[in-house]
mmCIF file of C-alpha atoms and ligand atoms in Angstrom:
data_model
loop_
_atom_site.group_PDB
_atom_site.id
_atom_site.type_symbol
_atom_site.label_atom_id
_atom_site.label_comp_id
_atom_site.label_asym_id
_atom_site.label_seq_id
_atom_site.Cartn_x
_atom_site.Cartn_y
_atom_site.Cartn_z
ATOM 1 C CA UNK A 1387 -38.797 46.359 -2.982
ATOM 2 C CA UNK A 1388 -41.886 46.561 -4.962
ATOM 3 C CA UNK A 1389 -44.617 43.587 -5.563
ATOM 4 C CA UNK A 1390 -43.977 41.584 -8.075
ATOM 5 C CA UNK A 1391 -45.807 41.929 -11.375
ATOM 6 C CA UNK A 1392 -49.087 40.016 -11.615
ATOM 7 C CA UNK A 1393 -48.015 39.090 -15.219
ATOM 8 C CA UNK A 1394 -45.487 36.912 -13.781
ATOM 9 C CA UNK A 1395 -45.931 33.327 -12.620
ATOM 10 C CA UNK A 1396 -45.700 32.078 -9.328
ATOM 11 C CA UNK A 1397 -43.340 29.565 -8.292
ATOM 12 C CA UNK A 1398 -44.139 25.938 -7.452
ATOM 13 C CA UNK A 1399 -45.196 25.779 -3.602
ATOM 14 C CA UNK A 1400 -46.376 22.264 -2.557
ATOM 15 C CA UNK A 1401 -50.008 22.127 -1.732
ATOM 16 C CA UNK A 1402 -50.716 25.252 -3.869
ATOM 17 C CA UNK A 1403 -52.427 24.878 -7.307
ATOM 18 C CA UNK A 1404 -50.012 25.209 -10.542
ATOM 19 C CA UNK A 1405 -49.479 28.396 -11.642
ATOM 20 C CA UNK A 1406 -52.315 30.008 -14.568
ATOM 21 C CA UNK A 1407 -49.674 31.042 -17.329
ATOM 22 C CA UNK A 1408 -50.740 34.458 -18.485
ATOM 23 C CA UNK A 1409 -50.094 34.038 -22.145
ATOM 24 C CA UNK A 1410 -52.883 30.823 -22.078
ATOM 25 C CA UNK A 1411 -55.455 33.583 -21.594
ATOM 26 C CA UNK A 1412 -53.815 35.998 -24.267
ATOM 27 C CA UNK A 1413 -52.641 34.065 -27.018
ATOM 28 C CA UNK A 1414 -54.350 31.748 -28.669
ATOM 29 C CA UNK A 1415 -53.941 28.077 -26.878
ATOM 30 C CA UNK A 1416 -50.896 25.680 -28.357
ATOM 31 C CA UNK A 1417 -53.207 22.333 -29.072
ATOM 32 C CA UNK A 1418 -49.866 20.025 -29.572
ATOM 33 C CA UNK A 1419 -48.913 20.924 -25.733
ATOM 34 C CA UNK A 1420 -52.093 20.742 -24.430
ATOM 35 C CA UNK A 1421 -52.752 17.065 -26.135
ATOM 36 C CA UNK A 1422 -48.952 15.851 -24.423
ATOM 37 C CA UNK A 1423 -49.974 16.764 -21.026
ATOM 38 C CA UNK A 1424 -53.323 15.056 -21.364
ATOM 39 C CA UNK A 1425 -51.621 12.259 -22.688
ATOM 40 C CA UNK A 1426 -49.026 12.573 -19.607
ATOM 41 C CA UNK A 1427 -52.022 12.572 -17.268
ATOM 42 C CA UNK A 1428 -53.376 9.528 -18.513
ATOM 43 C CA UNK A 1429 -50.441 7.859 -19.110
ATOM 44 C CA UNK A 1430 -48.339 8.059 -15.472
ATOM 45 C CA UNK A 1431 -51.061 6.629 -13.702
ATOM 46 C CA UNK A 1432 -51.705 3.814 -16.509
ATOM 47 C CA UNK A 1433 -47.807 3.278 -16.658
ATOM 48 C CA UNK A 1434 -47.775 3.017 -12.804
ATOM 49 C CA UNK A 1435 -50.820 0.229 -13.140
ATOM 50 C CA UNK A 1436 -48.621 -1.758 -14.961
ATOM 51 C CA UNK A 1437 -45.607 -1.574 -13.709
ATOM 52 C CA UNK A 1438 -46.910 -2.709 -9.983
ATOM 53 C CA UNK A 1439 -48.887 -5.631 -11.619
ATOM 54 C CA UNK A 1440 -45.423 -6.659 -13.306
ATOM 55 C CA UNK A 1441 -43.493 -5.947 -9.947
ATOM 56 C CA UNK A 1442 -46.477 -8.416 -8.164
ATOM 57 C CA UNK A 1443 -46.264 -11.190 -10.893
ATOM 58 C CA UNK A 1444 -42.567 -11.564 -11.274
ATOM 59 C CA UNK A 1445 -40.646 -9.935 -8.234
ATOM 60 C CA UNK A 1446 -38.535 -6.647 -8.391
ATOM 61 C CA UNK A 1447 -34.933 -8.184 -8.857
ATOM 62 C CA UNK A 1448 -36.448 -9.470 -11.933
ATOM 63 C CA UNK A 1449 -37.135 -5.973 -13.646
ATOM 64 C CA UNK A 1450 -34.387 -4.039 -11.808
ATOM 65 C CA UNK A 1451 -31.276 -6.644 -12.241
ATOM 66 C CA UNK A 1452 -31.139 -6.107 -15.933
ATOM 67 C CA UNK A 1453 -30.960 -2.244 -15.633
ATOM 68 C CA UNK A 1454 -28.453 -2.053 -12.542
ATOM 69 C CA UNK A 1455 -26.226 -4.731 -14.528
ATOM 70 C CA UNK A 1456 -26.288 -2.559 -17.619
ATOM 71 C CA UNK A 1457 -25.362 0.778 -15.630
ATOM 72 C CA UNK A 1458 -22.786 -1.041 -13.680
ATOM 73 C CA UNK A 1459 -20.769 -2.389 -16.391
ATOM 74 C CA UNK A 1460 -20.541 0.454 -18.471
ATOM 75 C CA UNK A 1461 -19.039 2.836 -16.005
ATOM 76 C CA UNK A 1462 -16.394 0.818 -13.675
ATOM 77 C CA UNK A 1463 -14.618 3.395 -11.582
ATOM 78 C CA UNK A 1464 -11.336 1.336 -10.561
ATOM 79 C CA UNK A 1465 -9.372 2.573 -7.155
ATOM 80 C CA UNK A 1466 -6.802 4.428 -8.557
ATOM 81 C CA UNK A 1467 -3.534 3.277 -6.528
ATOM 82 C CA UNK A 1468 -0.677 1.181 -7.285
ATOM 83 C CA UNK A 1469 1.309 -1.864 -5.464
ATOM 84 C CA UNK A 1470 4.390 -2.471 -7.347
ATOM 85 C CA UNK A 1471 5.773 -3.127 -11.037
ATOM 86 C CA UNK A 1472 2.327 -3.669 -12.593
ATOM 87 C CA UNK A 1473 0.760 -0.314 -11.717
ATOM 88 C CA UNK A 1474 3.090 1.039 -14.375
ATOM 89 C CA UNK A 1475 1.188 -1.255 -17.280
ATOM 90 C CA UNK A 1476 -2.097 0.174 -15.023
ATOM 91 C CA UNK A 1477 -1.221 3.468 -15.659
ATOM 92 C CA UNK A 1478 0.060 2.853 -19.526
ATOM 93 C CA UNK A 1479 -3.773 1.428 -19.653
ATOM 94 C CA UNK A 1480 -5.207 5.099 -19.269
ATOM 95 C CA UNK A 1481 -2.472 6.946 -21.292
ATOM 96 C CA UNK A 1482 -3.216 7.947 -24.574
ATOM 97 C CA UNK A 1483 -2.451 4.693 -26.228
ATOM 98 C CA UNK A 1484 -4.629 2.571 -24.999
ATOM 99 C CA UNK A 1485 -7.191 5.213 -23.383
ATOM 100 C CA UNK A 1486 -9.476 2.592 -21.263
ATOM 101 C CA UNK A 1487 -11.655 5.066 -20.427
ATOM 102 C CA UNK A 1488 -13.400 4.415 -23.582
ATOM 103 C CA UNK A 1489 -14.845 1.724 -21.937
ATOM 104 C CA UNK A 1490 -16.077 4.109 -19.097
ATOM 105 C CA UNK A 1491 -13.622 3.045 -16.975
ATOM 106 C CA UNK A 1492 -11.797 6.117 -14.551
ATOM 107 C CA UNK A 1493 -9.633 5.820 -12.121
ATOM 108 C CA UNK A 1494 -11.078 7.291 -8.959
ATOM 109 C CA UNK A 1495 -8.904 8.197 -5.965
ATOM 110 C CA UNK A 1496 -11.421 7.621 -2.961
ATOM 111 C CA UNK A 1497 -12.384 3.996 -2.590
ATOM 112 C CA UNK A 1498 -16.094 5.420 -1.734
ATOM 113 C CA UNK A 1499 -16.551 6.284 -5.214
ATOM 114 C CA UNK A 1500 -15.235 2.900 -6.592
ATOM 115 C CA UNK A 1501 -17.193 -0.277 -7.534
ATOM 116 C CA UNK A 1502 -13.814 -1.736 -8.902
ATOM 117 C CA UNK A 1503 -10.517 -2.770 -7.430
ATOM 118 C CA UNK A 1504 -7.781 -3.938 -9.351
ATOM 119 C CA UNK A 1505 -4.920 -5.118 -7.112
ATOM 120 C CA UNK A 1506 -1.714 -4.455 -9.335
ATOM 121 C CA UNK A 1507 1.553 -5.607 -7.965
ATOM 122 C CA UNK A 1508 2.727 -7.356 -5.014
ATOM 123 C CA UNK A 1509 0.919 -7.939 -1.725
ATOM 124 C CA UNK A 1510 3.066 -7.350 1.279
ATOM 125 C CA UNK A 1511 1.493 -8.398 4.581
ATOM 126 C CA UNK A 1512 2.298 -4.895 6.378
ATOM 127 C CA UNK A 1513 -0.133 -3.647 3.469
ATOM 128 C CA UNK A 1514 -2.408 -6.065 4.106
ATOM 129 C CA UNK A 1515 -4.721 -5.011 6.396
ATOM 130 C CA UNK A 1516 -4.788 -1.567 4.684
ATOM 131 C CA UNK A 1517 -6.042 -3.267 1.257
ATOM 132 C CA UNK A 1518 -8.669 -5.041 3.343
ATOM 133 C CA UNK A 1519 -9.638 -1.493 4.742
ATOM 134 C CA UNK A 1520 -10.080 0.058 1.437
ATOM 135 C CA UNK A 1521 -12.071 -2.883 0.004
ATOM 136 C CA UNK A 1522 -14.347 -2.605 2.739
ATOM 137 C CA UNK A 1523 -14.958 1.088 2.476
ATOM 138 C CA UNK A 1524 -15.856 0.713 -1.226
ATOM 139 C CA UNK A 1525 -19.777 0.648 -1.899
ATOM 140 C CA UNK A 1526 -22.006 -2.695 -2.781
ATOM 141 C CA UNK A 1527 -21.822 -3.695 -5.079
ATOM 142 C CA UNK A 1528 -18.004 -3.982 -6.038
ATOM 143 C CA UNK A 1529 -15.626 -6.494 -7.730
ATOM 144 C CA UNK A 1530 -11.506 -7.260 -7.506
ATOM 145 C CA UNK A 1531 -9.582 -7.708 -10.360
ATOM 146 C CA UNK A 1532 -5.969 -9.662 -9.540
ATOM 147 C CA UNK A 1533 -3.546 -8.415 -12.117
ATOM 148 C CA UNK A 1534 -0.339 -9.773 -12.236
ATOM 149 C CA UNK A 1535 1.029 -12.744 -10.685
ATOM 150 C CA UNK A 1536 1.910 -11.536 -7.596
ATOM 151 C CA UNK A 1537 -1.822 -10.908 -7.183
ATOM 152 C CA UNK A 1538 -2.811 -13.820 -7.773
ATOM 153 C CA UNK A 1539 -0.406 -16.189 -6.482
ATOM 154 C CA UNK A 1540 2.657 -14.458 -4.696
ATOM 155 C CA UNK A 1541 4.642 -14.588 -8.320
ATOM 156 C CA UNK A 1542 8.254 -14.771 -7.779
ATOM 157 C CA UNK A 1543 8.123 -14.093 -4.157
ATOM 158 C CA UNK A 1544 5.634 -16.710 -3.411
ATOM 159 C CA UNK A 1545 8.189 -18.327 -0.659
ATOM 160 C CA UNK A 1546 9.300 -14.781 0.872
ATOM 161 C CA UNK A 1547 8.734 -13.936 4.317
ATOM 162 C CA UNK A 1548 6.652 -10.952 3.452
ATOM 163 C CA UNK A 1549 4.270 -11.479 0.879
ATOM 164 C CA UNK A 1550 0.825 -12.699 0.847
ATOM 165 C CA UNK A 1551 0.436 -15.926 -1.419
ATOM 166 C CA UNK A 1552 -2.579 -14.294 -3.357
ATOM 167 C CA UNK A 1553 -4.645 -11.430 -2.572
ATOM 168 C CA UNK A 1554 -7.785 -14.017 -2.774
ATOM 169 C CA UNK A 1555 -6.586 -14.562 1.023
ATOM 170 C CA UNK A 1556 -7.260 -11.719 2.117
ATOM 171 C CA UNK A 1557 -10.861 -9.998 -0.480
ATOM 172 C CA UNK A 1558 -12.762 -12.203 -2.467
ATOM 173 C CA UNK A 1559 -11.280 -12.080 -6.060
ATOM 174 C CA UNK A 1560 -13.687 -11.865 -9.464
ATOM 175 C CA UNK A 1561 -11.111 -12.158 -12.173
ATOM 176 C CA UNK A 1562 -7.667 -13.348 -12.327
ATOM 177 C CA UNK A 1563 -4.883 -11.759 -15.155
ATOM 178 C CA UNK A 1564 -2.148 -13.762 -15.370
ATOM 179 C CA UNK A 1565 1.312 -12.268 -16.738
ATOM 180 C CA UNK A 1566 4.337 -10.833 -15.177
ATOM 181 C CA UNK A 1567 3.436 -7.633 -15.581
ATOM 182 C CA UNK A 1568 0.298 -8.195 -17.914
ATOM 183 C CA UNK A 1569 0.158 -5.927 -20.645
ATOM 184 C CA UNK A 1570 -2.512 -3.250 -20.957
ATOM 185 C CA UNK A 1571 -4.368 -5.267 -23.854
ATOM 186 C CA UNK A 1572 -4.414 -7.614 -21.513
ATOM 187 C CA UNK A 1573 -5.712 -5.698 -18.638
ATOM 188 C CA UNK A 1574 -8.642 -4.227 -21.058
ATOM 189 C CA UNK A 1575 -9.361 -7.996 -22.104
ATOM 190 C CA UNK A 1576 -9.467 -8.624 -18.256
ATOM 191 C CA UNK A 1577 -11.935 -5.416 -17.457
ATOM 192 C CA UNK A 1578 -14.311 -6.434 -20.689
ATOM 193 C CA UNK A 1579 -14.185 -10.311 -19.704
ATOM 194 C CA UNK A 1580 -15.522 -8.485 -16.160
ATOM 195 C CA UNK A 1581 -18.192 -6.675 -17.875
ATOM 196 C CA UNK A 1582 -19.381 -9.802 -19.818
ATOM 197 C CA UNK A 1583 -19.691 -11.212 -15.530
ATOM 198 C CA UNK A 1584 -21.328 -8.147 -14.690
ATOM 199 C CA UNK A 1585 -23.841 -8.452 -17.371
ATOM 200 C CA UNK A 1586 -24.572 -11.954 -16.592
ATOM 201 C CA UNK A 1587 -25.083 -11.664 -12.741
ATOM 202 C CA UNK A 1588 -28.020 -13.067 -11.625
ATOM 203 C CA UNK A 1589 -28.408 -12.794 -8.207
ATOM 204 C CA UNK B 78 47.786 10.150 7.048
ATOM 205 C CA UNK B 79 49.765 7.311 7.352
ATOM 206 C CA UNK B 80 48.592 4.095 8.569
ATOM 207 C CA UNK B 81 50.513 3.452 11.987
ATOM 208 C CA UNK B 82 49.854 7.273 12.991
ATOM 209 C CA UNK B 83 45.709 6.814 12.787
ATOM 210 C CA UNK B 84 46.032 3.809 14.615
ATOM 211 C CA UNK B 85 47.641 5.831 16.909
ATOM 212 C CA UNK B 86 44.753 8.490 16.901
ATOM 213 C CA UNK B 87 42.227 5.689 17.129
ATOM 214 C CA UNK B 88 44.076 3.809 20.143
ATOM 215 C CA UNK B 89 44.672 7.196 21.882
ATOM 216 C CA UNK B 90 40.387 8.072 21.792
ATOM 217 C CA UNK B 91 39.184 4.597 21.882
ATOM 218 C CA UNK B 92 41.653 2.808 24.704
ATOM 219 C CA UNK B 93 41.149 -0.628 25.280
ATOM 220 C CA UNK B 94 37.210 -0.614 24.296
ATOM 221 C CA UNK B 95 38.704 -1.588 21.085
ATOM 222 C CA UNK B 96 39.645 -4.897 20.193
ATOM 223 C CA UNK B 97 41.241 -4.528 16.578
ATOM 224 C CA UNK B 98 41.358 -2.563 13.433
ATOM 225 C CA UNK B 99 41.741 -4.316 10.358
ATOM 226 C CA UNK B 100 42.525 -2.835 6.909
ATOM 227 C CA UNK B 101 39.671 -2.442 4.795
ATOM 228 C CA UNK B 102 39.751 -1.245 1.031
ATOM 229 C CA UNK B 103 38.867 2.340 0.418
ATOM 230 C CA UNK B 104 38.162 3.347 4.083
ATOM 231 C CA UNK B 105 40.208 3.835 7.347
ATOM 232 C CA UNK B 106 39.293 0.581 8.305
ATOM 233 C CA UNK B 107 37.029 -1.850 10.457
ATOM 234 C CA UNK B 108 37.189 -1.333 14.151
ATOM 235 C CA UNK B 109 35.962 -4.375 16.726
ATOM 236 C CA UNK B 110 34.822 -2.911 19.941
ATOM 237 C CA UNK B 111 33.481 -4.581 23.267
ATOM 238 C CA UNK B 112 29.690 -4.215 23.396
ATOM 239 C CA UNK B 113 30.008 -3.024 26.732
ATOM 240 C CA UNK B 114 31.171 -0.005 25.666
ATOM 241 C CA UNK B 115 29.039 0.966 23.280
ATOM 242 C CA UNK B 116 27.671 4.421 24.417
ATOM 243 C CA UNK B 117 31.394 5.730 24.869
ATOM 244 C CA UNK B 118 32.701 4.455 21.285
ATOM 245 C CA UNK B 119 30.067 6.099 20.095
ATOM 246 C CA UNK B 120 30.198 9.435 21.794
ATOM 247 C CA UNK B 121 34.460 9.174 21.382
ATOM 248 C CA UNK B 122 33.885 8.700 18.058
ATOM 249 C CA UNK B 123 31.371 10.854 16.908
ATOM 250 C CA UNK B 124 32.682 13.988 18.921
ATOM 251 C CA UNK B 125 36.396 13.307 19.309
ATOM 252 C CA UNK B 126 36.977 11.634 15.539
ATOM 253 C CA UNK B 127 34.415 13.775 13.766
ATOM 254 C CA UNK B 128 32.505 10.868 12.000
ATOM 255 C CA UNK B 129 29.290 13.251 11.911
ATOM 256 C CA UNK B 130 27.193 11.277 9.891
ATOM 257 C CA UNK B 131 25.995 7.300 10.033
ATOM 258 C CA UNK B 132 25.040 5.320 6.764
ATOM 259 C CA UNK B 133 23.593 2.412 7.575
ATOM 260 C CA UNK B 134 23.138 -0.011 10.868
ATOM 261 C CA UNK B 135 22.920 -3.464 9.894
ATOM 262 C CA UNK B 136 23.343 -6.943 11.379
ATOM 263 C CA UNK B 137 24.869 -10.298 10.118
ATOM 264 C CA UNK B 138 23.780 -13.599 11.547
ATOM 265 C CA UNK B 139 27.421 -15.701 12.015
ATOM 266 C CA UNK B 140 25.263 -18.844 13.645
ATOM 267 C CA UNK B 141 27.122 -19.144 16.565
ATOM 268 C CA UNK B 142 27.111 -15.097 17.662
ATOM 269 C CA UNK B 143 25.757 -11.830 15.906
ATOM 270 C CA UNK B 144 27.539 -8.998 14.391
ATOM 271 C CA UNK B 145 26.307 -5.490 14.427
ATOM 272 C CA UNK B 146 27.825 -2.960 11.881
ATOM 273 C CA UNK B 147 27.974 0.441 11.761
ATOM 274 C CA UNK B 148 29.050 2.563 8.570
ATOM 275 C CA UNK B 149 30.323 5.632 9.227
ATOM 276 C CA UNK B 150 31.332 8.797 7.336
ATOM 277 C CA UNK B 151 33.028 11.866 8.058
ATOM 278 C CA UNK B 152 32.804 15.042 6.210
ATOM 279 C CA UNK B 153 36.171 16.257 7.860
ATOM 280 C CA UNK B 154 38.166 13.370 6.880
ATOM 281 C CA UNK B 155 36.232 12.331 3.788
ATOM 282 C CA UNK B 156 36.330 8.773 4.568
ATOM 283 C CA UNK B 157 34.224 5.427 5.506
ATOM 284 C CA UNK B 158 34.994 3.640 8.672
ATOM 285 C CA UNK B 159 33.246 0.665 9.998
ATOM 286 C CA UNK B 160 32.253 -0.327 13.868
ATOM 287 C CA UNK B 161 31.695 -3.553 14.679
ATOM 288 C CA UNK B 162 30.297 -5.613 17.648
ATOM 289 C CA UNK B 163 30.199 -9.510 18.165
ATOM 290 C CA UNK B 164 27.193 -10.261 20.305
ATOM 291 C CA UNK B 165 27.003 -13.652 21.923
ATOM 292 C CA UNK B 166 23.794 -15.173 23.233
ATOM 293 C CA UNK B 167 20.646 -16.154 22.788
ATOM 294 C CA UNK B 168 19.047 -12.583 23.203
ATOM 295 C CA UNK B 169 21.703 -10.281 21.493
ATOM 296 C CA UNK B 170 21.484 -6.479 22.480
ATOM 297 C CA UNK B 171 23.809 -3.399 22.466
ATOM 298 C CA UNK B 172 23.222 0.139 23.040
ATOM 299 C CA UNK B 173 21.194 2.585 20.712
ATOM 300 C CA UNK B 174 23.024 4.949 18.541
ATOM 301 C CA UNK B 175 20.270 7.035 18.044
ATOM 302 C CA UNK B 176 21.175 8.680 21.108
ATOM 303 C CA UNK B 177 24.648 10.015 19.118
ATOM 304 C CA UNK B 178 23.385 9.835 15.355
ATOM 305 C CA UNK B 179 19.363 10.031 15.320
ATOM 306 C CA UNK B 180 19.527 8.538 11.981
ATOM 307 C CA UNK B 181 20.302 5.455 13.318
ATOM 308 C CA UNK B 182 16.151 4.974 14.524
ATOM 309 C CA UNK B 183 14.824 3.453 11.633
ATOM 310 C CA UNK B 184 18.021 1.587 10.702
ATOM 311 C CA UNK B 185 17.890 0.007 14.224
ATOM 312 C CA UNK B 186 14.479 -1.108 14.123
ATOM 313 C CA UNK B 187 15.102 -2.877 10.590
ATOM 314 C CA UNK B 188 18.039 -4.573 12.456
ATOM 315 C CA UNK B 189 15.776 -5.572 15.202
ATOM 316 C CA UNK B 190 13.265 -6.927 13.154
ATOM 317 C CA UNK B 191 15.270 -8.363 10.804
ATOM 318 C CA UNK B 192 18.285 -9.819 12.645
ATOM 319 C CA UNK B 193 16.982 -10.229 16.080
ATOM 320 C CA UNK B 194 19.181 -7.582 17.709
ATOM 321 C CA UNK B 195 17.764 -5.738 20.555
ATOM 322 C CA UNK B 196 18.725 -2.029 21.144
ATOM 323 C CA UNK B 197 18.556 -0.945 24.654
ATOM 324 C CA UNK B 198 17.210 2.594 25.286
ATOM 325 C CA UNK B 199 15.867 2.795 21.476
ATOM 326 C CA UNK B 200 13.020 5.707 21.730
ATOM 327 C CA UNK B 201 10.536 4.016 19.740
ATOM 328 C CA UNK B 202 11.687 0.101 18.997
ATOM 329 C CA UNK B 203 8.884 -0.736 16.337
ATOM 330 C CA UNK B 204 8.286 -3.226 13.790
ATOM 331 C CA UNK B 205 9.615 -1.496 10.103
ATOM 332 C CA UNK B 206 8.859 -3.498 7.292
ATOM 333 C CA UNK B 207 6.484 -6.114 8.801
ATOM 334 C CA UNK B 208 3.214 -5.785 10.155
ATOM 335 C CA UNK B 209 2.761 -5.792 14.135
ATOM 336 C CA UNK B 210 3.130 -8.947 15.676
ATOM 337 C CA UNK B 211 5.006 -10.570 13.102
ATOM 338 C CA UNK B 212 6.337 -13.590 14.601
ATOM 339 C CA UNK B 213 9.327 -14.268 12.686
ATOM 340 C CA UNK B 214 13.310 -12.932 12.277
ATOM 341 C CA UNK B 215 13.787 -13.373 8.865
ATOM 342 C CA UNK B 216 17.272 -12.592 7.767
ATOM 343 C CA UNK B 217 18.529 -15.392 10.644
ATOM 344 C CA UNK B 218 19.884 -18.387 9.136
ATOM 345 C CA UNK B 219 17.456 -20.792 11.128
ATOM 346 C CA UNK B 220 14.741 -19.178 9.700
ATOM 347 C CA UNK B 221 13.551 -21.980 6.560
ATOM 348 C CA UNK B 222 11.467 -21.166 3.623
ATOM 349 C CA UNK B 223 7.815 -20.917 4.803
ATOM 350 C CA UNK B 224 5.380 -22.675 3.195
ATOM 351 C CA UNK B 225 2.670 -19.601 2.623
ATOM 352 C CA UNK B 226 -0.253 -21.076 4.748
ATOM 353 C CA UNK B 227 1.774 -21.732 7.524
ATOM 354 C CA UNK B 228 3.152 -18.141 7.309
ATOM 355 C CA UNK B 229 -0.553 -16.826 6.673
ATOM 356 C CA UNK B 230 -1.430 -18.769 10.235
ATOM 357 C CA UNK B 231 1.415 -17.071 12.140
ATOM 358 C CA UNK B 232 0.081 -13.620 10.777
ATOM 359 C CA UNK B 233 -3.420 -14.085 11.077
ATOM 360 C CA UNK B 234 -4.011 -11.649 13.551
ATOM 361 C CA UNK B 235 -2.511 -9.051 11.310
HETATM 362 S S1 LIG C 2208 3.588 -9.975 -11.446
HETATM 363 FE FE1 LIG C 2208 5.204 -8.985 -12.251
HETATM 364 S S2 LIG C 2208 5.192 -7.045 -12.909
HETATM 365 FE FE2 LIG C 2208 3.172 -7.541 -11.477
HETATM 366 S S3 LIG C 2208 4.245 -6.565 -9.432
HETATM 367 FE FE3 LIG C 2208 4.177 -9.300 -9.358
HETATM 368 S S4 LIG C 2208 6.865 -8.866 -10.251
HETATM 369 FE FE4 LIG C 2208 5.901 -7.283 -10.867
#
């Protein structure tokens, strides 16, 4: 293999001086780019200094929390699962007619990629510890919506021998959606209310 | 097949292990047998009488006794047959049918956990519908509807 032609820029390597573009000599300099580069050189340290001073003054959380809240509310990824009949409405909400994806809500099949668990159906004692395991596998920050009467309080099966009377016995719930089942509109309303909650989150 | 012929055939194969034969609509009847002889009864019904499919195992709580019921189907006879046995006492138990019909396995697990009938020599007698460690037999008549909190206490270690 022959040596690389000399007029090509060297690849950037840490510890080496930046490459000199061949056209800097040949072609006339582009003043706009140079000015921008100069500005950036001055701006970055100045911005760093100003940001450092603001963080020292107000605390890191005050500054970053709104950014995180904004990002969190705009991309809620619910866990893609179904426990009982409410799951049908859950599925319908992501279908063509109600299209929940326009709110940035995309169901994911792995709890590691989720920050929202929508408990859509009857929770039995048999499935209870699997639900808790899935919840614990989700990365922080995470939210839980209890969808329908069953997840809220046991619903029609409250006194049954096999049903957990409300999923809040197992995991902390942020929002309850009433209905048996709730219509997809109600589910979308719940998601928007949760986004409101996230936007106002302080700690 | 005439009813007497069928009764005679049953009596020939099952002998005195059979207690009674009661007619039942659209089936070959209900055979009540002695639970001690369960293993021989299952073998005879499967091998000699040709009931090769076990549709269902179930249990009933009659308060003074518990009854275990087997629903059988025969492809050769194109007919159903019910087997049942009365189990008395505090800890009712009967021989497993899963050695003869392997499909009995899960049915017997369900009957064991819901009605509390022990199946001897069952290969894998675990909870089926309830979590492990569940402390009740919910289909017994002595089982009262619990307040949810009470159930929660009993199943907390799950
Ligand atoms: S709330 Fe109603 S629709 Fe939803 S899972 Fe329970 S019974 Fe089914």
